[in-house]
Amino acid sequence: MTPPPPPSSSSSSVSPAMSPGEEAFREERIRQKFRSEVGDRINVVGTSHNLAARWIIDEDPLQLGSDAPNLMQRYSFVLFYYLTTNNGARPWRSCNPPTQPNQSRFCEFGKLMRNLTTATTTTAAAMSKTTQTGQSKTNFDFEYDEENSIRWLSEEHECRWAGIVCEDAEIARSIELAGQSISGTLPSELSLWSHVRRISLEHNEFTGTLPSALATVRQLIRLRLNGNNLVGTIPKEYFNVGSFQKLDLAGNQLSGTVCTSIGALSNLKSLHLSGNRFSGKIPSEMGNLKYLTFVRMDQNRFHSCIPTEIGRMTSIREFWIQENRMFGTIPSEVGLLTEMTDLRTSRNQLNGTIPEQLFGLTQLSRLELSDMDLAGTLSTLVGQLHELTDLRIRKNPRLTGTVPTELATLRHLQTLWLHKTNLVGAIPEAICNTGVLEELIANCLPEENPIKNANAARDVATMTLVYAIMSLRRNPTKGQGKRELRTGL
C-alpha cells in the first residue's frame, strides 16, 4: 500500500465567518452559478442536484466562496457521487464520504489491477456479465491494489479524492474509478467535466444508454466504459470528438451500426467494441485512420466484407474481427499492414484462399483463421513469419495440400492447430524439438473413426497426418514439456 498523502495545500477560496446577510448573498450567487449549468433542478428538494448544492453551500468543510475557481469542478464531482449512489443509498466499493463527524478523511482505495482487464487470450467481452444472447457468464475474480487515498466529499480539495487526477492549477484531468461497483445510468452531467481528458469507468454496473452530452467534453482523449451493462447505440455525436485517442466500449450490450463518420476521428489509436451486438458493415472510412493501432470488433454481429481500405491503416498492430458474420475473402491489402502482430478472423463466413501477401507480415505473433471456409493450401511462405507464436487454422475443410516443412523454422511457435482440415503429409519432426511448442492438434483420421490405438494407427492407410490427434502441453508446475495423446477431437 502507498503511504497516506500529505496534508492538502489548497488554493481555493474559503469563506471566513460571515453575517447572515453575507451568507444569504453567497448562497444566492452560488445557486446562480449552479443553475446556469444544470438548470432549476437544484431547487427541487430531494434531487441529486439539490443535495449536491446543499452540500457545497452548507456542509462542505471548505465553504468555498462564489468566486472560488474550483467551485463548479467541486460541485460536478459531488453531483456525480449523488447521481451514481441514489443519493448515498448505494455506496461505491471504496472511499465513500465520511459517515461520522470525526471519521478520518483517509481511506483504502481499491485500484483495479490492469493485468486482469487486458488479458491476451480473453477479450473484455468474456469478462462481461452476459453473452450476446443474455445468458449468464462467469466473471473473473478481480484483484485490487489497495492504496491509501482520500474520501469523496471530505474536507480535502477534490483533486485529492480517490480516483481523481489533477494537473497544474488543480484542474481535474483524469477520472480513474474502474471496478468500484458504481451503478445507475451514466449521467449527462459528465459534460460538466469540461477539462477532463481521460475517463475510466470500466467494470462497473452502469446501465442505460451512452449520454450524447459526453461528446461536449472537447478535451477527452480516452473513454473506457467496457465491462458495464450499457445498451442502445453509439451516439452520432461521439464521432465528432476529434480528440478521441482511445474508445473502449467492449463487454456491454450495445447495438446498431458503427457510423461512417468514424473516419473523422483522425487521432484515434485504439477502438475496442468487442462483445456487444453491433451489426451492419465495418465502415470503409476506417481506412482514413492513419494512427489506428488496436482494433477489437470481435464477438458482434457485423455482416460485411473486410473493406479493402484496411490496407491504408498502416499503423495497425491488432485487428480482431472473430465471431462475427463476415463474408467474402481476406483482401490482399492486408499485406500492407507491416506493423501487424495479432490478426484474428476466426468463426466467420470468410472463404477463398489465404492471400500470399499475408505471409509478408513478418511481425505477426498470432494468426487465427479457424472455423471458416478457406480453401487452397497453406503456403510455404509461412516460414517467413519468424515471430509467430500462435497459428490456428482448424476447421477449414477445404484447405488442402501438404503441411509445409517451413513450419519447422518457426522457433517461437507455441500453439499449432491444424485439425479438421484436409492437409496431408507428415508434420515436420523438428516442430516438436524447438523446446517451446506447447500445443499441437492435428487430426489423422475422420471423426467417425477415432484412433483407439496409437501404434495401430501408424498402419492405417487413410492416415493424413503422422502425429495423430495430439496435444503437446507444457506443464507449468514442472517447467518442462508434457506430451499427451488425445483422440477424437
Short mmCIF file of C-alpha atoms in Angstrom, two decimals:
data_model
loop_
_atom_site.label_atom_id
_atom_site.label_comp_id
_atom_site.label_asym_id
_atom_site.label_seq_id
_atom_site.Cartn_x
_atom_site.Cartn_y
_atom_site.Cartn_z
CA MET A 1 0.00 0.00 0.00
CA THR A 2 1.06 3.55 -0.61
CA PRO A 3 1.66 5.85 2.37
CA PRO A 4 -1.01 8.39 3.38
CA PRO A 5 -0.95 11.54 1.26
CA PRO A 6 0.48 14.69 2.83
CA PRO A 7 -1.80 17.47 4.04
CA SER A 8 -3.50 19.50 1.36
CA SER A 9 -2.34 22.94 0.36
CA SER A 10 -5.50 24.02 -1.42
CA SER A 11 -5.56 27.41 -3.06
CA SER A 12 -9.37 27.54 -3.22
CA SER A 13 -11.24 30.50 -1.77
CA VAL A 14 -12.54 29.64 1.68
CA SER A 15 -15.18 31.89 3.16
CA PRO A 16 -14.44 33.33 6.64
CA ALA A 17 -17.19 33.79 9.21
CA MET A 18 -19.95 35.84 7.61
CA SER A 19 -23.03 37.68 8.75
CA PRO A 20 -26.46 36.22 7.88
CA GLY A 21 -26.79 38.74 5.07
CA GLU A 22 -23.43 37.79 3.63
CA GLU A 23 -24.33 34.12 3.92
CA ALA A 24 -27.58 34.67 2.00
CA PHE A 25 -25.74 36.64 -0.68
CA ARG A 26 -23.10 33.87 -1.00
CA GLU A 27 -25.77 31.19 -1.29
CA GLU A 28 -27.69 33.07 -3.96
CA ARG A 29 -24.55 33.71 -6.03
CA ILE A 30 -23.54 30.04 -5.82
CA ARG A 31 -27.02 28.89 -6.76
CA GLN A 32 -26.98 31.19 -9.78
CA LYS A 33 -23.77 29.57 -10.98
CA PHE A 34 -25.09 26.07 -10.49
CA ARG A 35 -28.42 26.97 -12.10
CA SER A 36 -26.66 28.27 -15.19
CA GLU A 37 -25.10 24.80 -15.67
CA VAL A 38 -27.77 22.33 -14.57
CA GLY A 39 -30.98 24.32 -14.58
CA ASP A 40 -33.69 24.63 -11.97
CA ARG A 41 -33.23 21.08 -10.70
CA ILE A 42 -31.01 22.47 -7.97
CA ASN A 43 -34.17 23.95 -6.46
CA VAL A 44 -36.11 20.67 -6.44
CA VAL A 45 -35.80 19.24 -2.95
CA GLY A 46 -34.56 15.65 -2.87
CA THR A 47 -32.90 15.64 -6.28
CA SER A 48 -29.20 14.85 -6.59
CA HIS A 49 -28.69 18.34 -7.99
CA ASN A 50 -30.28 19.92 -4.95
CA LEU A 51 -28.45 17.70 -2.47
CA ALA A 52 -25.10 18.43 -4.13
CA ALA A 53 -25.78 22.16 -4.00
CA ARG A 54 -26.81 21.97 -0.34
CA TRP A 55 -23.63 20.04 0.49
CA ILE A 56 -21.44 22.70 -1.17
CA ILE A 57 -23.30 25.56 0.48
CA ASP A 58 -23.94 24.17 3.95
CA GLU A 59 -21.88 21.05 4.68
CA ASP A 60 -18.63 21.35 2.78
CA PRO A 61 -15.84 22.00 5.29
CA LEU A 62 -14.09 24.19 2.71
CA GLN A 63 -17.06 26.58 2.49
CA LEU A 64 -16.00 27.89 -0.92
CA GLY A 65 -16.95 31.39 -1.95
CA SER A 66 -18.88 32.07 -5.13
CA ASP A 67 -15.69 33.26 -6.81
CA ALA A 68 -13.63 30.13 -5.99
CA PRO A 69 -12.00 28.90 -9.23
CA ASN A 70 -12.82 25.25 -8.42
CA LEU A 71 -16.44 25.82 -7.39
CA MET A 72 -18.06 24.21 -10.46
CA GLN A 73 -15.45 21.46 -10.59
CA ARG A 74 -16.13 20.51 -6.97
CA TYR A 75 -19.89 20.65 -7.49
CA SER A 76 -19.63 18.41 -10.57
CA PHE A 77 -17.91 15.66 -8.57
CA VAL A 78 -20.29 15.92 -5.63
CA LEU A 79 -23.19 15.73 -8.08
CA PHE A 80 -21.64 12.67 -9.78
CA TYR A 81 -21.42 10.90 -6.44
CA TYR A 82 -25.04 11.57 -5.57
CA LEU A 83 -26.26 10.62 -9.05
CA THR A 84 -24.45 7.27 -9.02
CA THR A 85 -25.31 6.24 -5.46
CA ASN A 86 -29.02 7.02 -5.40
CA ASN A 87 -28.20 9.98 -3.18
CA GLY A 88 -25.91 7.93 -0.99
CA ALA A 89 -28.12 4.85 -0.64
CA ARG A 90 -25.87 2.68 -2.86
CA PRO A 91 -22.28 3.45 -1.83
CA TRP A 92 -19.32 2.57 -4.04
CA ARG A 93 -16.84 -0.15 -3.28
CA SER A 94 -14.35 2.17 -1.58
CA CYS A 95 -13.64 5.71 -0.39
CA ASN A 96 -17.20 6.81 0.21
CA PRO A 97 -17.82 10.06 2.15
CA PRO A 98 -17.31 10.14 5.92
CA THR A 99 -20.36 8.87 7.79
CA GLN A 100 -19.35 10.08 11.24
CA PRO A 101 -18.43 13.65 12.28
CA ASN A 102 -14.88 12.76 13.29
CA GLN A 103 -14.26 9.97 10.77
CA SER A 104 -10.87 10.12 9.09
CA ARG A 105 -10.67 11.52 5.61
CA PHE A 106 -8.22 8.74 4.71
CA CYS A 107 -9.42 5.55 3.07
CA GLU A 108 -8.16 2.48 1.26
CA PHE A 109 -8.93 2.81 -2.43
CA GLY A 110 -9.21 -0.48 -4.31
CA LYS A 111 -7.42 0.16 -7.59
CA LEU A 112 -8.37 -2.46 -10.17
CA MET A 113 -5.37 -4.40 -11.41
CA ARG A 114 -4.88 -3.70 -15.11
CA ASN A 115 -3.48 -7.13 -15.96
CA LEU A 116 -6.93 -8.63 -15.44
CA THR A 117 -8.68 -6.21 -17.81
CA THR A 118 -6.28 -6.70 -20.71
CA ALA A 119 -5.85 -10.46 -20.82
CA THR A 120 -4.23 -11.52 -24.11
CA THR A 121 -6.35 -14.62 -24.66
CA THR A 122 -9.68 -13.35 -23.40
CA THR A 123 -11.44 -10.26 -24.63
CA ALA A 124 -13.16 -7.79 -22.40
CA ALA A 125 -16.43 -9.32 -23.59
CA ALA A 126 -15.51 -12.58 -21.88
CA MET A 127 -15.40 -10.70 -18.61
CA SER A 128 -18.81 -9.10 -19.05
CA LYS A 129 -21.85 -10.23 -17.16
CA THR A 130 -23.88 -11.51 -20.10
CA THR A 131 -23.40 -13.02 -23.52
CA GLN A 132 -24.93 -11.67 -26.71
CA THR A 133 -28.00 -13.81 -26.02
CA GLY A 134 -28.35 -12.56 -22.47
CA GLN A 135 -27.18 -15.78 -20.83
CA SER A 136 -25.12 -15.56 -17.68
CA LYS A 137 -21.36 -15.89 -17.91
CA THR A 138 -18.80 -16.45 -15.21
CA ASN A 139 -16.91 -13.31 -14.26
CA PHE A 140 -13.26 -13.11 -13.43
CA ASP A 141 -12.45 -12.52 -9.79
CA PHE A 142 -10.95 -9.07 -9.93
CA GLU A 143 -7.92 -8.27 -7.87
CA TYR A 144 -7.33 -4.87 -6.36
CA ASP A 145 -4.29 -2.99 -5.22
CA GLU A 146 -5.39 -1.29 -2.04
CA GLU A 147 -3.75 2.10 -1.71
CA ASN A 148 -4.23 4.94 0.75
CA SER A 149 -6.27 7.80 -0.57
CA ILE A 150 -8.82 10.49 0.40
CA ARG A 151 -12.57 10.03 0.75
CA TRP A 152 -15.01 11.72 -1.55
CA LEU A 153 -16.97 14.63 -0.07
CA SER A 154 -14.29 15.23 2.53
CA GLU A 155 -12.57 18.46 3.55
CA GLU A 156 -9.69 17.99 1.11
CA HIS A 157 -9.50 19.58 -2.31
CA GLU A 158 -11.41 17.42 -4.79
CA CYS A 159 -8.19 16.81 -6.73
CA ARG A 160 -7.14 14.59 -3.85
CA TRP A 161 -10.28 12.47 -3.71
CA ALA A 162 -9.77 8.84 -4.71
CA GLY A 163 -9.59 8.27 -8.46
CA ILE A 164 -9.34 11.95 -9.44
CA VAL A 165 -6.06 13.02 -11.02
CA CYS A 166 -5.31 16.70 -11.49
CA GLU A 167 -2.56 18.57 -13.23
CA ASP A 168 -1.30 22.11 -12.82
CA ALA A 169 -3.69 24.73 -11.45
CA GLU A 170 -5.64 21.95 -9.68
CA ILE A 171 -7.69 21.17 -12.76
CA ALA A 172 -9.05 17.61 -12.98
CA ARG A 173 -7.69 15.74 -15.99
CA SER A 174 -8.37 12.04 -15.26
CA ILE A 175 -11.18 10.11 -13.57
CA GLU A 176 -10.00 6.58 -12.68
CA LEU A 177 -12.85 4.68 -10.99
CA ALA A 178 -12.66 1.23 -12.56
CA GLY A 179 -14.28 -1.65 -10.70
CA GLN A 180 -15.91 0.41 -7.95
CA SER A 181 -19.39 -1.19 -8.10
CA ILE A 182 -20.83 2.10 -9.37
CA SER A 183 -24.37 1.65 -10.63
CA GLY A 184 -27.18 3.60 -12.21
CA THR A 185 -27.13 5.35 -15.54
CA LEU A 186 -24.26 7.37 -16.91
CA PRO A 187 -25.35 10.92 -16.09
CA SER A 188 -25.43 13.53 -18.82
CA GLU A 189 -23.84 15.82 -16.24
CA LEU A 190 -20.49 14.22 -17.12
CA SER A 191 -20.39 17.10 -19.58
CA LEU A 192 -19.52 19.32 -16.60
CA TRP A 193 -16.06 17.70 -16.58
CA SER A 194 -15.03 20.17 -19.26
CA HIS A 195 -11.27 19.83 -18.77
CA VAL A 196 -11.11 16.07 -18.22
CA ARG A 197 -9.02 14.15 -20.74
CA ARG A 198 -9.34 10.57 -19.51
CA ILE A 199 -12.44 8.86 -18.11
CA SER A 200 -12.07 5.26 -16.88
CA LEU A 201 -15.32 3.84 -15.53
CA GLU A 202 -14.86 0.27 -16.77
CA HIS A 203 -16.07 -2.85 -14.98
CA ASN A 204 -18.78 -1.14 -13.00
CA GLU A 205 -22.56 -1.71 -13.09
CA PHE A 206 -23.76 1.15 -15.26
CA THR A 207 -26.98 0.61 -17.17
CA GLY A 208 -28.93 2.62 -19.70
CA THR A 209 -27.57 4.35 -22.76
CA LEU A 210 -24.48 6.34 -23.61
CA PRO A 211 -25.11 10.04 -22.93
CA SER A 212 -24.58 12.15 -26.03
CA ALA A 213 -23.55 15.01 -23.72
CA LEU A 214 -20.18 13.33 -23.26
CA ALA A 215 -19.32 14.49 -26.76
CA THR A 216 -19.18 18.05 -25.45
CA VAL A 217 -16.10 17.23 -23.35
CA ARG A 218 -13.84 18.52 -26.10
CA GLN A 219 -10.54 17.64 -24.46
CA LEU A 220 -11.47 14.00 -23.95
CA ILE A 221 -8.83 11.67 -25.40
CA ARG A 222 -9.65 8.40 -23.62
CA LEU A 223 -13.04 6.93 -22.73
CA ARG A 224 -13.19 3.50 -21.09
CA LEU A 225 -16.68 2.17 -20.35
CA ASN A 226 -16.03 -1.50 -21.04
CA GLY A 227 -17.49 -4.20 -18.83
CA ASN A 228 -20.75 -2.48 -17.90
CA ASN A 229 -24.37 -3.17 -18.91
CA LEU A 230 -24.92 -0.34 -21.36
CA VAL A 231 -27.48 -0.66 -24.13
CA GLY A 232 -28.54 1.31 -27.19
CA THR A 233 -26.38 2.77 -29.92
CA ILE A 234 -23.25 4.89 -30.01
CA PRO A 235 -24.48 8.49 -30.26
CA LYS A 236 -23.50 10.02 -33.58
CA GLU A 237 -22.01 12.95 -31.67
CA TYR A 238 -19.20 10.69 -30.45
CA PHE A 239 -17.84 10.52 -33.97
CA ASN A 240 -17.30 14.27 -33.89
CA VAL A 241 -14.92 14.18 -30.92
CA GLY A 242 -11.74 14.75 -32.87
CA SER A 243 -9.62 14.49 -29.73
CA PHE A 244 -10.50 10.81 -29.13
CA GLN A 245 -7.44 8.56 -28.99
CA LYS A 246 -8.95 5.57 -27.21
CA LEU A 247 -12.58 4.46 -27.19
CA ASP A 248 -13.32 1.26 -25.25
CA LEU A 249 -16.95 0.15 -25.13
CA ALA A 250 -16.33 -3.60 -25.05
CA GLY A 251 -18.34 -6.04 -22.98
CA ASN A 252 -21.67 -4.20 -22.95
CA GLN A 253 -24.93 -4.81 -24.80
CA LEU A 254 -24.65 -2.01 -27.31
CA SER A 255 -26.21 -2.41 -30.73
CA GLY A 256 -26.73 -0.62 -34.01
CA THR A 257 -24.07 0.21 -36.56
CA VAL A 258 -20.74 1.99 -36.50
CA CYS A 259 -21.27 5.35 -38.15
CA THR A 260 -19.31 6.03 -41.34
CA SER A 261 -18.22 9.33 -39.83
CA ILE A 262 -15.81 7.35 -37.68
CA GLY A 263 -13.35 8.22 -40.41
CA ALA A 264 -13.25 11.76 -38.98
CA LEU A 265 -11.67 10.60 -35.70
CA SER A 266 -8.25 11.43 -37.07
CA ASN A 267 -6.42 10.93 -33.76
CA LEU A 268 -7.96 7.57 -32.86
CA LYS A 269 -5.40 4.94 -31.86
CA SER A 270 -7.49 2.29 -30.12
CA LEU A 271 -11.04 1.11 -30.82
CA HIS A 272 -12.47 -1.68 -28.63
CA LEU A 273 -16.04 -2.76 -29.39
CA SER A 274 -15.75 -6.47 -28.53
CA GLY A 275 -18.64 -8.45 -27.07
CA ASN A 276 -21.60 -6.27 -27.98
CA ARG A 277 -24.43 -6.59 -30.51
CA PHE A 278 -23.20 -4.28 -33.23
CA SER A 279 -24.29 -5.16 -36.74
CA GLY A 280 -24.04 -3.86 -40.29
CA LYS A 281 -20.82 -3.07 -42.10
CA ILE A 282 -17.33 -2.41 -40.89
CA PRO A 283 -17.01 1.11 -42.33
CA SER A 284 -14.51 1.51 -45.16
CA GLU A 285 -13.91 5.01 -43.78
CA MET A 286 -11.79 3.43 -41.08
CA GLY A 287 -9.09 3.39 -43.71
CA ASN A 288 -8.66 7.12 -43.06
CA LEU A 289 -7.43 6.49 -39.51
CA LYS A 290 -3.68 6.53 -40.02
CA TYR A 291 -2.89 6.34 -36.30
CA LEU A 292 -5.27 3.48 -35.51
CA THR A 293 -3.22 0.75 -33.84
CA PHE A 294 -5.59 -1.55 -31.93
CA VAL A 295 -8.96 -2.67 -33.33
CA ARG A 296 -11.12 -5.18 -31.47
CA MET A 297 -14.54 -5.65 -33.03
CA ASP A 298 -14.91 -9.37 -32.27
CA GLN A 299 -17.98 -11.12 -30.84
CA ASN A 300 -20.56 -8.94 -32.51
CA ARG A 301 -22.92 -9.31 -35.47
CA PHE A 302 -21.05 -7.39 -38.14
CA HIS A 303 -22.12 -8.61 -41.58
CA SER A 304 -19.97 -7.38 -44.44
CA CYS A 305 -16.78 -7.92 -46.36
CA ILE A 306 -13.47 -6.87 -44.86
CA PRO A 307 -13.03 -3.49 -46.56
CA THR A 308 -10.01 -3.27 -48.84
CA GLU A 309 -9.38 0.17 -47.33
CA ILE A 310 -7.92 -1.69 -44.37
CA GLY A 311 -4.66 -1.54 -46.28
CA ARG A 312 -4.40 2.17 -45.50
CA MET A 313 -4.36 1.61 -41.72
CA THR A 314 -0.60 1.17 -41.77
CA SER A 315 -0.17 1.66 -38.01
CA ILE A 316 -2.39 -1.28 -37.12
CA ARG A 317 -0.95 -3.93 -34.78
CA GLU A 318 -4.06 -5.76 -33.60
CA PHE A 319 -7.08 -6.49 -35.76
CA TRP A 320 -9.73 -8.70 -34.13
CA ILE A 321 -12.96 -9.47 -36.02
CA GLN A 322 -13.52 -13.07 -34.93
CA GLU A 323 -17.01 -14.35 -34.10
CA ASN A 324 -18.99 -12.12 -36.41
CA ARG A 325 -20.86 -12.77 -39.66
CA MET A 326 -18.22 -11.51 -42.05
CA PHE A 327 -18.23 -12.89 -45.59
CA GLY A 328 -16.17 -12.65 -48.76
CA THR A 329 -12.42 -13.11 -48.89
CA ILE A 330 -9.45 -11.88 -46.90
CA PRO A 331 -8.27 -8.93 -49.02
CA SER A 332 -4.72 -8.97 -50.32
CA GLU A 333 -4.36 -5.42 -48.99
CA VAL A 334 -3.84 -6.94 -45.55
CA GLY A 335 -0.26 -7.47 -46.70
CA LEU A 336 0.31 -3.71 -46.45
CA LEU A 337 -0.12 -3.77 -42.67
CA THR A 338 3.53 -4.43 -41.91
CA GLU A 339 3.20 -3.49 -38.22
CA MET A 340 0.57 -6.17 -37.58
CA THR A 341 1.30 -8.51 -34.68
CA ASP A 342 -2.13 -10.06 -33.99
CA LEU A 343 -4.70 -10.93 -36.67
CA ARG A 344 -7.87 -12.84 -35.77
CA THR A 345 -10.69 -13.56 -38.22
CA SER A 346 -11.93 -16.95 -36.91
CA ARG A 347 -15.58 -18.04 -36.78
CA ASN A 348 -16.82 -16.00 -39.69
CA GLN A 349 -18.07 -16.94 -43.15
CA LEU A 350 -14.91 -15.91 -44.97
CA ASN A 351 -13.86 -18.02 -47.93
CA GLY A 352 -11.30 -18.04 -50.72
CA THR A 353 -7.60 -18.58 -50.26
CA ILE A 354 -5.18 -17.22 -47.71
CA PRO A 355 -3.57 -14.32 -49.61
CA GLU A 356 0.16 -14.77 -50.18
CA GLN A 357 0.68 -11.14 -49.14
CA LEU A 358 -0.33 -12.04 -45.58
CA PHE A 359 2.89 -14.01 -45.15
CA GLY A 360 4.86 -10.82 -45.61
CA LEU A 361 3.69 -9.61 -42.19
CA THR A 362 6.92 -10.61 -40.50
CA GLN A 363 5.93 -9.05 -37.15
CA LEU A 364 2.95 -11.38 -36.71
CA SER A 365 2.94 -13.27 -33.43
CA ARG A 366 -0.64 -14.56 -33.54
CA LEU A 367 -2.65 -15.62 -36.58
CA GLU A 368 -6.13 -17.10 -36.16
CA LEU A 369 -8.01 -18.18 -39.29
CA SER A 370 -10.08 -21.03 -37.81
CA ASP A 371 -13.69 -22.13 -38.28
CA MET A 372 -14.28 -20.62 -41.72
CA ASP A 373 -14.42 -21.83 -45.32
CA LEU A 374 -10.91 -21.11 -46.53
CA ALA A 375 -9.63 -23.10 -49.48
CA GLY A 376 -6.33 -23.69 -51.25
CA THR A 377 -3.10 -24.51 -49.44
CA LEU A 378 -1.04 -23.28 -46.54
CA SER A 379 1.76 -21.51 -48.35
CA THR A 380 5.40 -22.39 -47.79
CA LEU A 381 5.83 -18.65 -47.21
CA VAL A 382 4.53 -19.29 -43.70
CA GLY A 383 8.20 -19.83 -42.88
CA GLN A 384 8.70 -16.06 -43.16
CA LEU A 385 6.62 -15.44 -40.02
CA HIS A 386 9.62 -15.79 -37.72
CA GLU A 387 7.90 -14.11 -34.75
CA LEU A 388 4.83 -16.37 -34.87
CA THR A 389 3.86 -17.96 -31.54
CA ASP A 390 0.28 -18.98 -32.31
CA LEU A 391 -1.11 -20.37 -35.61
CA ARG A 392 -4.70 -21.62 -35.71
CA ILE A 393 -6.30 -22.74 -38.98
CA ARG A 394 -8.56 -25.55 -37.76
CA LYS A 395 -12.00 -26.29 -39.23
CA ASN A 396 -11.30 -25.20 -42.77
CA PRO A 397 -12.22 -28.44 -44.55
CA ARG A 398 -11.32 -27.07 -48.00
CA LEU A 399 -7.71 -26.40 -47.03
CA THR A 400 -5.66 -28.98 -48.87
CA GLY A 401 -2.08 -29.78 -49.78
CA THR A 402 0.77 -30.79 -47.53
CA VAL A 403 1.88 -29.45 -44.20
CA PRO A 404 4.72 -27.03 -45.09
CA THR A 405 8.10 -28.19 -43.79
CA GLU A 406 8.86 -24.49 -43.30
CA LEU A 407 6.78 -24.61 -40.11
CA ALA A 408 9.84 -26.20 -38.50
CA THR A 409 11.74 -22.92 -38.89
CA LEU A 410 9.31 -21.04 -36.61
CA ARG A 411 11.38 -21.12 -33.45
CA HIS A 412 8.83 -19.23 -31.31
CA LEU A 413 5.79 -21.32 -32.24
CA GLN A 414 3.88 -22.40 -29.10
CA THR A 415 0.43 -23.29 -30.45
CA LEU A 416 -0.39 -25.01 -33.75
CA TRP A 417 -3.93 -26.05 -34.68
CA LEU A 418 -4.26 -27.97 -37.94
CA HIS A 419 -7.17 -30.31 -37.18
CA LYS A 420 -10.36 -30.62 -39.21
CA THR A 421 -8.68 -29.59 -42.45
CA ASN A 422 -7.67 -31.71 -45.44
CA LEU A 423 -3.96 -31.09 -45.13
CA VAL A 424 -1.87 -34.20 -45.72
CA GLY A 425 1.66 -35.36 -45.16
CA ALA A 426 3.97 -35.53 -42.20
CA ILE A 427 4.25 -32.88 -39.57
CA PRO A 428 7.95 -31.90 -39.54
CA GLU A 429 9.52 -33.60 -36.55
CA ALA A 430 11.65 -30.52 -35.89
CA ILE A 431 8.49 -28.66 -34.81
CA CYS A 432 8.34 -30.83 -31.71
CA ASN A 433 12.01 -30.28 -30.94
CA THR A 434 12.01 -26.49 -30.64
CA GLY A 435 11.53 -26.65 -26.88
CA VAL A 436 8.77 -24.00 -26.95
CA LEU A 437 5.83 -25.83 -28.55
CA GLU A 438 3.03 -26.19 -26.01
CA GLU A 439 0.10 -27.38 -28.08
CA LEU A 440 -0.14 -29.26 -31.37
CA ILE A 441 -3.52 -30.52 -32.54
CA ALA A 442 -3.91 -32.32 -35.87
CA ASN A 443 -6.44 -34.91 -36.97
CA CYS A 444 -5.23 -38.10 -38.64
CA LEU A 445 -8.50 -39.98 -39.10
CA PRO A 446 -12.08 -38.96 -39.87
CA GLU A 447 -14.13 -38.07 -36.79
CA GLU A 448 -16.37 -41.09 -37.32
CA ASN A 449 -13.35 -43.38 -36.95
CA PRO A 450 -11.35 -42.05 -33.99
CA ILE A 451 -7.98 -43.56 -33.17
CA LYS A 452 -8.14 -46.12 -30.40
CA ASN A 453 -4.62 -47.39 -30.59
CA ALA A 454 -1.82 -45.02 -31.47
CA ASN A 455 0.54 -47.80 -32.57
CA ALA A 456 -2.00 -49.42 -34.85
CA ALA A 457 -2.82 -46.03 -36.30
CA ARG A 458 0.56 -45.87 -38.00
CA ASP A 459 -0.52 -48.69 -40.30
CA VAL A 460 -3.85 -47.18 -41.31
CA ALA A 461 -3.81 -46.21 -44.98
CA THR A 462 -6.24 -43.36 -44.55
CA MET A 463 -4.00 -41.54 -42.09
CA THR A 464 -3.48 -37.98 -43.27
CA LEU A 465 -1.18 -36.70 -40.53
CA VAL A 466 1.55 -38.70 -38.87
CA TYR A 467 1.18 -37.28 -35.39
CA ALA A 468 -2.46 -38.33 -34.96
CA ILE A 469 -4.67 -36.14 -32.79
CA MET A 470 -2.03 -34.91 -30.49
CA SER A 471 -1.58 -32.24 -27.90
CA LEU A 472 1.79 -31.25 -26.56
CA ARG A 473 1.15 -29.26 -23.43
CA ARG A 474 3.81 -27.65 -21.36
CA ASN A 475 3.43 -28.47 -17.66
CA PRO A 476 3.83 -25.09 -15.91
CA THR A 477 4.35 -26.70 -12.50
CA LYS A 478 7.36 -28.72 -13.57
CA GLY A 479 8.76 -26.30 -16.10
CA GLN A 480 9.10 -28.90 -18.84
CA GLY A 481 7.04 -30.23 -21.72
CA LYS A 482 4.42 -32.90 -21.13
CA ARG A 483 3.32 -34.94 -24.16
CA GLU A 484 -0.15 -36.35 -24.19
CA LEU A 485 -2.01 -38.22 -26.93
CA ARG A 486 -5.60 -37.05 -27.31
CA THR A 487 -8.05 -38.71 -29.70
CA GLY A 488 -11.46 -37.96 -31.04
CA LEU A 489 -11.05 -34.18 -31.22
#
